[in-house]
Every structure is written in C-alpha cells, then in structure tokens.
mmCIF file of N, CA and C in Angstrom:
data_model
loop_
_atom_site.group_PDB
_atom_site.id
_atom_site.type_symbol
_atom_site.label_atom_id
_atom_site.label_comp_id
_atom_site.label_asym_id
_atom_site.label_seq_id
_atom_site.Cartn_x
_atom_site.Cartn_y
_atom_site.Cartn_z
ATOM 1 N N MET A 22 19.399 2.820 12.746
ATOM 2 C CA MET A 22 18.461 2.010 12.823
ATOM 3 C C MET A 22 17.422 1.708 11.090
ATOM 4 N N MET A 23 17.790 0.096 10.649
ATOM 5 C CA MET A 23 16.898 0.128 9.498
ATOM 6 C C MET A 23 15.200 -0.392 9.799
ATOM 7 N N MET A 24 14.517 -0.217 9.338
ATOM 8 C CA MET A 24 12.722 0.002 9.950
ATOM 9 C C MET A 24 12.801 -1.524 8.886
ATOM 10 N N LEU A 25 12.051 -2.366 9.206
ATOM 11 C CA LEU A 25 11.389 -3.543 8.717
ATOM 12 C C LEU A 25 10.195 -3.554 7.222
ATOM 13 N N CYS A 26 9.247 -1.918 8.009
ATOM 14 C CA CYS A 26 8.274 -2.023 7.750
ATOM 15 C C CYS A 26 8.352 -0.204 6.148
ATOM 16 N N LYS A 27 7.615 -0.462 5.595
ATOM 17 C CA LYS A 27 7.544 0.599 4.578
ATOM 18 C C LYS A 27 6.761 1.748 5.647
ATOM 19 N N CYS A 28 7.095 2.443 6.012
ATOM 20 C CA CYS A 28 6.394 3.880 6.778
ATOM 21 C C CYS A 28 6.613 5.063 6.027
ATOM 22 N N ALA A 29 5.962 6.096 6.101
ATOM 23 C CA ALA A 29 6.248 7.657 6.393
ATOM 24 C C ALA A 29 6.599 8.488 7.292
ATOM 25 N N LEU A 30 7.082 9.285 7.880
ATOM 26 C CA LEU A 30 7.513 9.951 8.953
ATOM 27 C C LEU A 30 6.670 11.739 8.800
ATOM 28 N N PHE A 31 6.497 11.633 10.170
ATOM 29 C CA PHE A 31 4.974 13.000 10.638
ATOM 30 C C PHE A 31 6.364 13.589 12.085
ATOM 31 N N THR A 32 6.408 14.626 12.322
ATOM 32 C CA THR A 32 6.237 15.019 12.887
ATOM 33 C C THR A 32 5.621 15.660 14.197
ATOM 34 N N VAL A 33 5.090 15.445 15.010
ATOM 35 C CA VAL A 33 4.388 15.796 16.342
ATOM 36 C C VAL A 33 5.015 16.199 17.220
ATOM 37 N N TRP A 34 4.634 16.981 17.496
ATOM 38 C CA TRP A 34 5.345 17.815 19.458
ATOM 39 C C TRP A 34 6.586 17.855 18.808
ATOM 40 N N GLY A 35 7.509 17.873 17.660
ATOM 41 C CA GLY A 35 9.242 17.837 17.371
ATOM 42 C C GLY A 35 9.062 16.812 17.538
ATOM 43 N N VAL A 36 8.404 15.342 17.567
ATOM 44 C CA VAL A 36 8.995 13.695 18.006
ATOM 45 C C VAL A 36 8.835 13.288 16.569
ATOM 46 N N VAL A 37 9.589 12.514 15.784
ATOM 47 C CA VAL A 37 9.890 12.205 14.762
ATOM 48 C C VAL A 37 9.396 10.473 15.109
ATOM 49 N N THR A 38 7.591 10.379 14.135
ATOM 50 C CA THR A 38 7.053 8.754 14.150
ATOM 51 C C THR A 38 6.767 8.304 13.213
ATOM 52 N N CYS A 39 6.699 7.207 13.198
ATOM 53 C CA CYS A 39 6.412 6.744 12.216
ATOM 54 C C CYS A 39 5.046 5.502 12.379
ATOM 55 N N LEU A 40 4.362 6.266 11.022
ATOM 56 C CA LEU A 40 2.500 5.869 10.701
ATOM 57 C C LEU A 40 2.582 4.632 10.421
ATOM 58 N N PRO A 41 2.266 2.994 10.284
ATOM 59 C CA PRO A 41 2.762 2.414 10.022
ATOM 60 C C PRO A 41 1.749 2.772 8.960
ATOM 61 N N ALA A 42 2.528 1.293 7.546
ATOM 62 C CA ALA A 42 2.270 1.913 6.211
ATOM 63 C C ALA A 42 0.605 1.476 6.002
ATOM 64 N N SER A 43 0.038 0.416 7.107
ATOM 65 C CA SER A 43 -1.702 -0.134 6.661
ATOM 66 C C SER A 43 -2.356 0.835 7.141
ATOM 67 N N ALA A 44 -1.915 2.407 7.857
ATOM 68 C CA ALA A 44 -1.869 3.703 8.011
ATOM 69 C C ALA A 44 -2.478 4.460 7.548
ATOM 70 N N GLN A 45 -1.096 4.311 6.557
ATOM 71 C CA GLN A 45 -0.875 6.006 5.718
ATOM 72 C C GLN A 45 -1.924 7.029 4.882
ATOM 73 N N SER A 46 -3.226 5.567 4.304
ATOM 74 C CA SER A 46 -4.111 6.131 3.496
ATOM 75 C C SER A 46 -5.113 6.868 5.084
ATOM 76 N N LEU A 47 -4.925 7.202 5.815
ATOM 77 C CA LEU A 47 -5.904 7.776 6.535
ATOM 78 C C LEU A 47 -5.454 9.075 6.607
ATOM 79 N N GLY A 48 -4.777 9.845 5.997
ATOM 80 C CA GLY A 48 -4.736 10.460 5.804
ATOM 81 C C GLY A 48 -4.375 11.970 6.754
ATOM 82 N N VAL A 49 -3.570 11.424 8.021
ATOM 83 C CA VAL A 49 -3.394 12.454 9.515
ATOM 84 C C VAL A 49 -2.872 13.657 8.675
ATOM 85 N N ARG A 50 -2.318 13.962 8.162
ATOM 86 C CA ARG A 50 -1.767 15.303 7.733
ATOM 87 C C ARG A 50 -3.293 16.444 7.948
ATOM 88 N N SER A 51 -4.463 15.331 6.983
ATOM 89 C CA SER A 51 -5.893 16.313 6.939
ATOM 90 C C SER A 51 -6.333 15.782 8.069
ATOM 91 N N VAL A 52 -6.165 15.693 9.617
ATOM 92 C CA VAL A 52 -6.959 15.646 10.352
ATOM 93 C C VAL A 52 -7.730 16.934 10.544
ATOM 94 N N ASN A 53 -8.446 17.458 10.677
ATOM 95 C CA ASN A 53 -8.930 18.685 10.861
ATOM 96 C C ASN A 53 -8.977 18.558 12.851
ATOM 97 N N PRO A 54 -9.055 20.889 13.235
ATOM 98 C CA PRO A 54 -9.165 20.195 14.699
ATOM 99 C C PRO A 54 -10.642 19.633 15.377
ATOM 100 N N SER A 55 -11.771 19.906 14.494
ATOM 101 C CA SER A 55 -12.693 19.197 14.886
ATOM 102 C C SER A 55 -12.720 17.680 14.721
ATOM 103 N N GLY A 56 -12.106 17.190 14.517
ATOM 104 C CA GLY A 56 -12.032 15.798 14.337
ATOM 105 C C GLY A 56 -11.897 14.806 12.954
ATOM 106 N N LEU A 57 -11.568 13.539 12.936
ATOM 107 C CA LEU A 57 -12.250 12.624 11.816
ATOM 108 C C LEU A 57 -13.270 13.064 11.196
ATOM 109 N N THR A 58 -13.396 12.683 10.155
ATOM 110 C CA THR A 58 -14.353 13.325 9.057
ATOM 111 C C THR A 58 -14.484 11.368 9.204
ATOM 112 N N LEU A 59 -16.124 10.882 8.516
ATOM 113 C CA LEU A 59 -16.778 9.961 7.771
ATOM 114 C C LEU A 59 -15.878 8.962 7.218
ATOM 115 N N ALA A 60 -15.354 9.244 6.566
ATOM 116 C CA ALA A 60 -14.005 8.713 5.901
ATOM 117 C C ALA A 60 -12.787 8.332 5.757
ATOM 118 N N GLN A 61 -12.656 9.293 7.199
ATOM 119 C CA GLN A 61 -11.855 8.651 8.657
ATOM 120 C C GLN A 61 -11.516 7.671 9.323
ATOM 121 N N SER A 62 -12.229 8.536 9.951
ATOM 122 C CA SER A 62 -13.234 7.147 11.262
ATOM 123 C C SER A 62 -13.223 5.753 10.363
ATOM 124 N N LYS A 63 -13.975 5.472 8.701
ATOM 125 C CA LYS A 63 -13.969 4.142 9.008
ATOM 126 C C LYS A 63 -12.387 3.781 8.339
ATOM 127 N N GLN A 64 -11.625 4.497 8.281
ATOM 128 C CA GLN A 64 -9.995 4.126 7.497
ATOM 129 C C GLN A 64 -10.001 3.822 9.225
ATOM 130 N N VAL A 65 -9.763 4.546 10.123
ATOM 131 C CA VAL A 65 -9.471 4.199 11.348
ATOM 132 C C VAL A 65 -10.380 2.468 11.847
ATOM 133 N N LEU A 66 -11.339 2.317 11.361
ATOM 134 C CA LEU A 66 -12.018 0.724 11.914
ATOM 135 C C LEU A 66 -11.291 0.162 10.737
ATOM 136 N N ARG A 67 -11.415 0.430 9.978
ATOM 137 C CA ARG A 67 -10.588 -0.747 9.444
ATOM 138 C C ARG A 67 -8.736 -1.291 9.308
ATOM 139 N N VAL A 68 -8.141 -0.154 9.723
ATOM 140 C CA VAL A 68 -6.964 -0.552 10.638
ATOM 141 C C VAL A 68 -7.246 -1.518 11.489
ATOM 142 N N VAL A 69 -8.430 -1.210 12.499
ATOM 143 C CA VAL A 69 -8.921 -2.248 13.214
ATOM 144 C C VAL A 69 -9.190 -3.589 13.125
ATOM 145 N N MET A 70 -9.682 -3.570 11.651
ATOM 146 C CA MET A 70 -10.367 -4.566 10.841
ATOM 147 C C MET A 70 -9.558 -5.227 10.339
ATOM 148 N N LYS A 71 -8.742 -5.263 10.286
ATOM 149 C CA LYS A 71 -6.796 -5.438 10.199
ATOM 150 C C LYS A 71 -6.386 -6.486 10.957
ATOM 151 N N HIS A 72 -6.187 -5.869 11.756
ATOM 152 C CA HIS A 72 -5.708 -6.440 13.115
ATOM 153 C C HIS A 72 -6.058 -7.271 13.724
ATOM 154 N N GLU A 73 -7.370 -7.268 13.151
ATOM 155 C CA GLU A 73 -7.835 -8.004 13.773
ATOM 156 C C GLU A 73 -8.703 -9.856 12.662
ATOM 157 N N ARG A 74 -7.924 -9.565 11.692
ATOM 158 C CA ARG A 74 -7.626 -10.155 10.807
ATOM 159 C C ARG A 74 -8.974 -10.666 10.007
ATOM 160 N N TYR A 75 -9.911 -9.816 9.925
ATOM 161 C CA TYR A 75 -10.632 -10.227 8.870
ATOM 162 C C TYR A 75 -10.547 -10.266 7.343
ATOM 163 N N LYS A 76 -10.697 -10.414 6.815
ATOM 164 C CA LYS A 76 -11.094 -10.820 4.874
ATOM 165 C C LYS A 76 -10.854 -9.563 3.814
ATOM 166 N N MET A 77 -10.052 -8.917 4.253
ATOM 167 C CA MET A 77 -10.350 -7.562 3.927
ATOM 168 C C MET A 77 -10.685 -6.732 2.659
ATOM 169 N N ALA A 78 -10.776 -8.245 1.733
ATOM 170 C CA ALA A 78 -10.360 -8.257 0.136
ATOM 171 C C ALA A 78 -11.673 -8.715 -0.257
ATOM 172 N N SER A 79 -12.479 -9.408 0.462
ATOM 173 C CA SER A 79 -13.110 -9.763 0.556
ATOM 174 C C SER A 79 -14.404 -9.035 -0.041
ATOM 175 N N PRO A 80 -15.359 -9.248 -1.325
ATOM 176 C CA PRO A 80 -16.203 -8.095 -1.766
ATOM 177 C C PRO A 80 -17.914 -8.139 -0.735
ATOM 178 N N ALA A 81 -18.013 -9.332 0.101
ATOM 179 C CA ALA A 81 -19.080 -9.713 0.589
ATOM 180 C C ALA A 81 -18.458 -8.788 2.182
ATOM 181 N N LEU A 82 -17.728 -8.182 2.682
ATOM 182 C CA LEU A 82 -17.208 -7.526 4.233
ATOM 183 C C LEU A 82 -17.813 -5.995 3.870
ATOM 184 N N SER A 83 -18.383 -5.445 4.922
ATOM 185 C CA SER A 83 -18.984 -4.073 4.416
ATOM 186 C C SER A 83 -19.054 -2.952 5.697
ATOM 187 N N ILE A 84 -18.563 -2.223 5.634
ATOM 188 C CA ILE A 84 -18.938 -0.865 6.855
ATOM 189 C C ILE A 84 -20.681 -1.061 6.998
ATOM 190 N N ASP A 85 -21.025 -0.625 7.796
ATOM 191 C CA ASP A 85 -22.956 -0.372 7.841
ATOM 192 C C ASP A 85 -22.731 0.802 9.081
ATOM 193 N N GLY A 86 -23.071 1.614 8.477
ATOM 194 C CA GLY A 86 -23.173 3.477 9.447
ATOM 195 C C GLY A 86 -22.612 4.692 8.463
ATOM 196 N N PRO A 87 -22.720 5.448 9.175
ATOM 197 C CA PRO A 87 -22.787 5.202 10.890
ATOM 198 C C PRO A 87 -23.821 5.408 11.431
ATOM 199 N N TRP A 88 -24.621 5.063 12.202
ATOM 200 C CA TRP A 88 -25.919 4.927 12.507
ATOM 201 C C TRP A 88 -25.586 5.648 13.438
ATOM 202 N N LEU A 89 -27.509 6.466 13.237
ATOM 203 C CA LEU A 89 -27.508 8.372 13.873
ATOM 204 C C LEU A 89 -29.174 7.956 14.492
ATOM 205 N N THR A 90 -29.199 9.135 15.415
ATOM 206 C CA THR A 90 -30.326 8.915 15.640
ATOM 207 C C THR A 90 -31.341 10.388 15.407
ATOM 208 N N ASP A 91 -31.704 10.732 14.826
ATOM 209 C CA ASP A 91 -32.581 12.032 14.378
ATOM 210 C C ASP A 91 -31.394 13.121 13.456
ATOM 211 N N GLY A 92 -30.803 12.273 12.773
ATOM 212 C CA GLY A 92 -29.456 12.834 12.112
ATOM 213 C C GLY A 92 -27.792 12.967 12.733
ATOM 214 N N LYS A 93 -28.284 12.693 14.305
ATOM 215 C CA LYS A 93 -26.829 12.782 14.879
ATOM 216 C C LYS A 93 -26.204 11.407 15.060
ATOM 217 N N PRO A 94 -24.852 11.454 15.748
ATOM 218 C CA PRO A 94 -24.020 10.359 16.230
ATOM 219 C C PRO A 94 -25.119 9.658 17.508
ATOM 220 N N VAL A 95 -25.437 8.294 17.858
ATOM 221 C CA VAL A 95 -25.841 7.988 18.873
ATOM 222 C C VAL A 95 -25.382 8.783 20.231
ATOM 223 N N VAL A 96 -24.295 8.218 19.888
ATOM 224 C CA VAL A 96 -22.971 8.666 21.298
ATOM 225 C C VAL A 96 -22.027 10.083 20.713
ATOM 226 N N PRO A 97 -23.160 11.638 21.072
ATOM 227 C CA PRO A 97 -22.149 12.404 20.937
ATOM 228 C C PRO A 97 -20.285 12.258 21.035
ATOM 229 N N GLY A 98 -19.652 12.473 19.887
ATOM 230 C CA GLY A 98 -18.758 12.058 19.823
ATOM 231 C C GLY A 98 -17.705 11.095 19.152
ATOM 232 N N TYR A 99 -18.845 10.211 18.489
ATOM 233 C CA TYR A 99 -18.737 8.616 18.373
ATOM 234 C C TYR A 99 -19.435 7.956 17.178
ATOM 235 N N LEU A 100 -19.280 7.871 15.843
ATOM 236 C CA LEU A 100 -20.047 7.123 15.584
ATOM 237 C C LEU A 100 -19.500 5.860 15.764
ATOM 238 N N HIS A 101 -21.129 5.225 15.374
ATOM 239 C CA HIS A 101 -20.667 3.979 15.031
ATOM 240 C C HIS A 101 -21.208 3.086 14.121
ATOM 241 N N PHE A 102 -20.389 1.890 13.875
ATOM 242 C CA PHE A 102 -20.615 0.799 12.939
ATOM 243 C C PHE A 102 -20.773 -0.442 12.560
ATOM 244 N N GLY A 103 -21.372 -1.435 11.875
ATOM 245 C CA GLY A 103 -21.360 -2.424 12.266
ATOM 246 C C GLY A 103 -20.317 -3.037 10.624
ATOM 247 N N VAL A 104 -19.706 -4.260 11.044
ATOM 248 C CA VAL A 104 -19.480 -5.034 10.240
ATOM 249 C C VAL A 104 -20.088 -5.921 9.491
ATOM 250 N N VAL A 105 -20.372 -5.859 8.358
ATOM 251 C CA VAL A 105 -21.385 -6.709 8.186
ATOM 252 C C VAL A 105 -20.465 -8.067 7.029
ATOM 253 N N TYR A 106 -20.418 -9.190 6.994
ATOM 254 C CA TYR A 106 -19.698 -10.298 5.825
ATOM 255 C C TYR A 106 -21.367 -10.351 5.458
ATOM 256 N N GLY A 107 -21.439 -9.996 3.674
ATOM 257 C CA GLY A 107 -22.858 -10.531 2.905
ATOM 258 C C GLY A 107 -24.130 -10.833 4.099
ATOM 259 N N THR A 108 -25.257 -11.055 4.564
ATOM 260 C CA THR A 108 -26.076 -10.393 5.418
ATOM 261 C C THR A 108 -25.647 -10.600 6.967
ATOM 262 N N SER A 109 -24.823 -11.067 7.398
ATOM 263 C CA SER A 109 -24.622 -11.204 8.986
ATOM 264 C C SER A 109 -23.466 -10.557 9.355
ATOM 265 N N THR A 110 -23.691 -9.556 10.459
ATOM 266 C CA THR A 110 -23.150 -8.524 11.141
ATOM 267 C C THR A 110 -22.446 -9.219 11.982
ATOM 268 N N GLN A 111 -20.914 -9.090 12.001
ATOM 269 C CA GLN A 111 -20.031 -9.430 12.213
ATOM 270 C C GLN A 111 -19.800 -8.979 13.744
ATOM 271 N N GLY A 112 -20.122 -7.577 14.091
ATOM 272 C CA GLY A 112 -19.856 -6.784 14.752
ATOM 273 C C GLY A 112 -20.221 -5.620 15.161
ATOM 274 N N HIS A 113 -20.315 -4.398 16.149
ATOM 275 C CA HIS A 113 -20.483 -3.323 16.786
ATOM 276 C C HIS A 113 -19.466 -2.489 17.415
ATOM 277 N N TYR A 114 -19.464 -1.650 16.268
ATOM 278 C CA TYR A 114 -17.918 -1.025 16.820
ATOM 279 C C TYR A 114 -18.242 0.480 16.655
ATOM 280 N N ALA A 115 -17.572 1.595 17.900
ATOM 281 C CA ALA A 115 -17.963 2.919 18.258
ATOM 282 C C ALA A 115 -16.263 3.412 17.952
ATOM 283 N N VAL A 116 -16.246 5.116 17.077
ATOM 284 C CA VAL A 116 -14.873 5.579 16.744
ATOM 285 C C VAL A 116 -15.077 6.768 17.657
ATOM 286 N N ASN A 117 -14.090 7.149 18.386
ATOM 287 C CA ASN A 117 -14.005 8.542 19.081
ATOM 288 C C ASN A 117 -13.599 8.981 17.346
ATOM 289 N N THR A 118 -14.458 10.491 16.948
ATOM 290 C CA THR A 118 -13.420 11.296 16.113
ATOM 291 C C THR A 118 -12.425 12.156 16.501
ATOM 292 N N SER A 119 -12.280 12.541 18.037
ATOM 293 C CA SER A 119 -12.042 13.706 18.068
ATOM 294 C C SER A 119 -10.410 12.910 18.495
ATOM 295 N N SER A 120 -10.428 11.504 18.758
ATOM 296 C CA SER A 120 -9.167 11.151 19.567
ATOM 297 C C SER A 120 -8.929 9.653 18.891
ATOM 298 N N GLY A 121 -9.478 9.408 18.216
ATOM 299 C CA GLY A 121 -9.344 7.843 17.006
ATOM 300 C C GLY A 121 -9.097 6.959 18.321
ATOM 301 N N ASP A 122 -9.933 6.968 19.181
ATOM 302 C CA ASP A 122 -9.997 5.576 20.066
ATOM 303 C C ASP A 122 -11.611 5.072 19.408
ATOM 304 N N VAL A 123 -11.296 3.088 19.437
ATOM 305 C CA VAL A 123 -11.845 2.853 19.312
ATOM 306 C C VAL A 123 -12.800 1.215 19.740
ATOM 307 N N TRP A 124 -13.851 1.237 19.937
ATOM 308 C CA TRP A 124 -14.579 0.140 21.066
ATOM 309 C C TRP A 124 -15.370 -0.796 20.448
ATOM 310 N N ASP A 125 -15.330 -2.363 20.811
ATOM 311 C CA ASP A 125 -16.151 -2.855 19.866
ATOM 312 C C ASP A 125 -17.542 -2.891 20.983
ATOM 313 N N THR A 126 -18.758 -2.089 20.706
ATOM 314 C CA THR A 126 -19.722 -1.848 21.776
ATOM 315 C C THR A 126 -20.527 -3.179 22.114
ATOM 316 N N GLU A 127 -20.286 -4.379 21.363
ATOM 317 C CA GLU A 127 -20.999 -5.715 22.014
ATOM 318 C C GLU A 127 -20.440 -6.329 23.103
ATOM 319 N N SER A 128 -19.177 -6.288 22.887
ATOM 320 C CA SER A 128 -17.867 -6.554 24.467
ATOM 321 C C SER A 128 -17.877 -6.029 25.369
ATOM 322 N N CYS A 129 -17.939 -3.966 25.080
ATOM 323 C CA CYS A 129 -17.121 -2.641 25.569
ATOM 324 C C CYS A 129 -15.920 -3.246 26.007
ATOM 325 N N GLU A 130 -15.216 -3.749 24.788
ATOM 326 C CA GLU A 130 -13.744 -3.682 24.978
ATOM 327 C C GLU A 130 -12.918 -2.588 24.004
ATOM 328 N N ARG A 131 -11.792 -2.051 24.663
ATOM 329 C CA ARG A 131 -11.624 -1.170 24.161
ATOM 330 C C ARG A 131 -10.153 -1.343 23.440
ATOM 331 N N TYR A 132 -9.920 -0.938 22.045
ATOM 332 C CA TYR A 132 -9.202 -1.670 21.000
ATOM 333 C C TYR A 132 -7.176 -0.856 21.330
ATOM 334 N N THR A 133 -5.865 -1.557 21.669
ATOM 335 C CA THR A 133 -5.204 -0.643 21.545
ATOM 336 C C THR A 133 -3.554 -1.564 21.676
ATOM 337 N N PHE A 134 -3.470 -1.116 19.612
ATOM 338 C CA PHE A 134 -2.447 -1.800 19.417
ATOM 339 C C PHE A 134 -1.195 -1.144 19.452
ATOM 340 N N ALA A 135 -0.140 -0.940 18.383
ATOM 341 C CA ALA A 135 0.669 -0.079 18.428
ATOM 342 C C ALA A 135 0.030 0.864 16.958
ATOM 343 N N ALA A 136 -0.134 -0.014 16.282
ATOM 344 C CA ALA A 136 -0.719 0.968 14.551
ATOM 345 C C ALA A 136 -1.640 1.924 14.619
ATOM 346 N N LEU A 137 -2.561 1.419 16.128
ATOM 347 C CA LEU A 137 -3.833 2.093 16.170
ATOM 348 C C LEU A 137 -3.600 3.335 17.284
ATOM 349 N N VAL A 138 -2.486 3.028 18.192
ATOM 350 C CA VAL A 138 -1.788 4.255 19.160
ATOM 351 C C VAL A 138 -1.339 5.338 17.805
ATOM 352 N N ALA A 139 -0.467 4.794 17.432
ATOM 353 C CA ALA A 139 0.316 6.023 16.344
ATOM 354 C C ALA A 139 -1.113 6.299 15.617
ATOM 355 N N ILE A 140 -1.562 5.895 14.683
ATOM 356 C CA ILE A 140 -2.370 7.390 14.682
ATOM 357 C C ILE A 140 -3.335 7.394 15.684
ATOM 358 N N GLN A 141 -3.723 7.635 16.569
ATOM 359 C CA GLN A 141 -4.545 8.041 17.863
ATOM 360 C C GLN A 141 -3.290 9.504 18.551
ATOM 361 N N LYS A 142 -2.374 8.763 18.032
ATOM 362 C CA LYS A 142 -1.201 9.874 18.222
ATOM 363 C C LYS A 142 -1.196 11.294 17.888
ATOM 364 N N HIS A 143 -1.130 10.729 15.974
ATOM 365 C CA HIS A 143 -1.541 12.117 15.161
ATOM 366 C C HIS A 143 -2.820 12.773 15.281
ATOM 367 N N VAL A 144 -4.038 11.993 15.992
ATOM 368 C CA VAL A 144 -5.429 12.554 15.601
ATOM 369 C C VAL A 144 -4.984 13.824 17.053
ATOM 370 N N ALA A 145 -4.844 13.322 18.095
ATOM 371 C CA ALA A 145 -4.499 13.763 19.170
ATOM 372 C C ALA A 145 -3.673 15.283 18.819
ATOM 373 N N ALA A 146 -2.957 15.278 17.916
ATOM 374 C CA ALA A 146 -1.944 16.023 17.530
ATOM 375 C C ALA A 146 -2.994 16.611 17.338
ATOM 376 N N LYS A 147 -3.815 17.045 16.446
ATOM 377 C CA LYS A 147 -4.497 17.852 15.357
ATOM 378 C C LYS A 147 -5.617 18.279 15.697
ATOM 379 N N THR A 148 -6.083 17.716 17.302
ATOM 380 C CA THR A 148 -7.451 17.876 17.443
ATOM 381 C C THR A 148 -7.065 18.802 19.043
ATOM 382 N N GLY A 149 -6.427 18.242 19.620
ATOM 383 C CA GLY A 149 -5.081 18.585 20.775
ATOM 384 C C GLY A 149 -6.382 17.717 22.252
ATOM 385 N N LYS A 150 -7.265 16.954 21.718
ATOM 386 C CA LYS A 150 -7.948 15.621 22.598
ATOM 387 C C LYS A 150 -7.317 14.576 22.834
ATOM 388 N N ALA A 151 -7.614 13.855 23.632
ATOM 389 C CA ALA A 151 -6.554 13.284 24.069
ATOM 390 C C ALA A 151 -7.728 12.290 24.252
ATOM 391 N N LEU A 152 -7.096 10.245 24.195
ATOM 392 C CA LEU A 152 -8.011 9.382 24.791
ATOM 393 C C LEU A 152 -8.792 9.792 26.441
ATOM 394 N N ALA A 153 -9.932 10.219 26.459
ATOM 395 C CA ALA A 153 -10.607 9.369 27.328
ATOM 396 C C ALA A 153 -10.161 8.000 28.619
ATOM 397 N N SER A 154 -10.332 8.776 29.458
ATOM 398 C CA SER A 154 -10.133 7.462 30.628
ATOM 399 C C SER A 154 -11.082 5.909 30.228
ATOM 400 N N ASP A 155 -10.198 5.298 30.767
ATOM 401 C CA ASP A 155 -11.194 3.984 30.390
ATOM 402 C C ASP A 155 -12.993 4.100 31.046
ATOM 403 N N ASP A 156 -12.663 4.571 32.112
ATOM 404 C CA ASP A 156 -13.851 4.490 33.082
ATOM 405 C C ASP A 156 -14.979 5.912 32.309
ATOM 406 N N ASP A 157 -14.244 6.671 31.550
ATOM 407 C CA ASP A 157 -15.156 8.011 31.404
ATOM 408 C C ASP A 157 -15.699 7.840 30.069
ATOM 409 N N ALA A 158 -14.682 7.109 29.063
ATOM 410 C CA ALA A 158 -15.001 6.340 27.532
ATOM 411 C C ALA A 158 -16.314 5.497 27.913
ATOM 412 N N ARG A 159 -16.221 4.260 29.045
ATOM 413 C CA ARG A 159 -17.113 3.502 29.456
ATOM 414 C C ARG A 159 -18.377 4.246 29.457
ATOM 415 N N THR A 160 -18.366 4.942 30.108
ATOM 416 C CA THR A 160 -19.990 5.735 30.831
ATOM 417 C C THR A 160 -20.437 6.161 29.276
ATOM 418 N N GLN A 161 -19.060 6.868 28.394
ATOM 419 C CA GLN A 161 -20.143 7.595 27.656
ATOM 420 C C GLN A 161 -21.169 6.492 26.398
ATOM 421 N N LEU A 162 -20.277 5.909 26.485
ATOM 422 C CA LEU A 162 -20.470 4.373 25.652
ATOM 423 C C LEU A 162 -21.848 3.397 26.082
ATOM 424 N N GLY A 163 -22.196 3.631 27.551
ATOM 425 C CA GLY A 163 -22.973 2.986 27.746
ATOM 426 C C GLY A 163 -22.239 1.665 28.571
ATOM 427 N N CYS A 164 -20.883 1.099 28.645
ATOM 428 C CA CYS A 164 -20.137 0.140 28.978
ATOM 429 C C CYS A 164 -20.492 -0.017 30.407
ATOM 430 N N PRO A 165 -20.849 -1.404 30.912
ATOM 431 C CA PRO A 165 -20.724 -1.699 32.115
ATOM 432 C C PRO A 165 -19.424 -1.456 33.323
#
C-alpha cells in the first residue's frame, strides 16, 4: 500500500510502524530509558502546537520553560511550558517525560491524535512506561 506522507519506519515490539514526518526530528531512537530530554519534550509540544494550528514559522512564537520549583519540575514526571506569542501567553502545557503524554493544564484536557499517539508508542517502548489513566494523570496534574 502506498503512503501519502513521507515517513520513517521504526520497529517496536516486532511491529513496523510509521512515525509521521512532523515528528521524525524528535529522535525517538535516542530516547533514553529515563525518558525524554528537555529538547525532546519541547519537540513533542511542537507536534501538538502544529496540530493545534499555531503559526510555527512566526519568530514571535516561543516556548517558555520548563517551569521549575527549587530547580525541580512543578509536578514530578512532567515538564510544564508556556506557549508565548510576542508577550502574550497563549497556553500552558505539561509533557510527561516518561510517556510523551501532553496536557493543556488550563483546560485540563489531554491531547490525543494519530501523530502524537505514534510518538507516545515509541517513547513507551524506550522507557517501559505507558500513559497514565485519565484519572491518575488528572490527579497528578491537579485537574478536577
């Protein structure tokens, strides 16, 4: 079957999967068992931002963070970021470094779409950590 998108093939648990071109630069092959690096976490957030139709090419768009308390993540296991356009914050996000899970921490909504799920499968294969249940993740993030 012919693919309509350019993609890289990776083998996870003996299954060949296609990582979307938008996420290839994440470097899933270099994800450590300890989880995503700061740069990889920002790249996962960029995949979400692109999905949410942020104007990624704009020089006024930036990612602020990670936000830390006493040099440690605000919530253990998550890196928190702000997406800023000029001087205006557009949203607050948390990326789980063990699973690639991404949440909008203002609306307490989890992102799930094909390109992100593909990344999360690769991250999970490297870390051995699956996504937390919705209830567990909400509790960790302080969501109602």
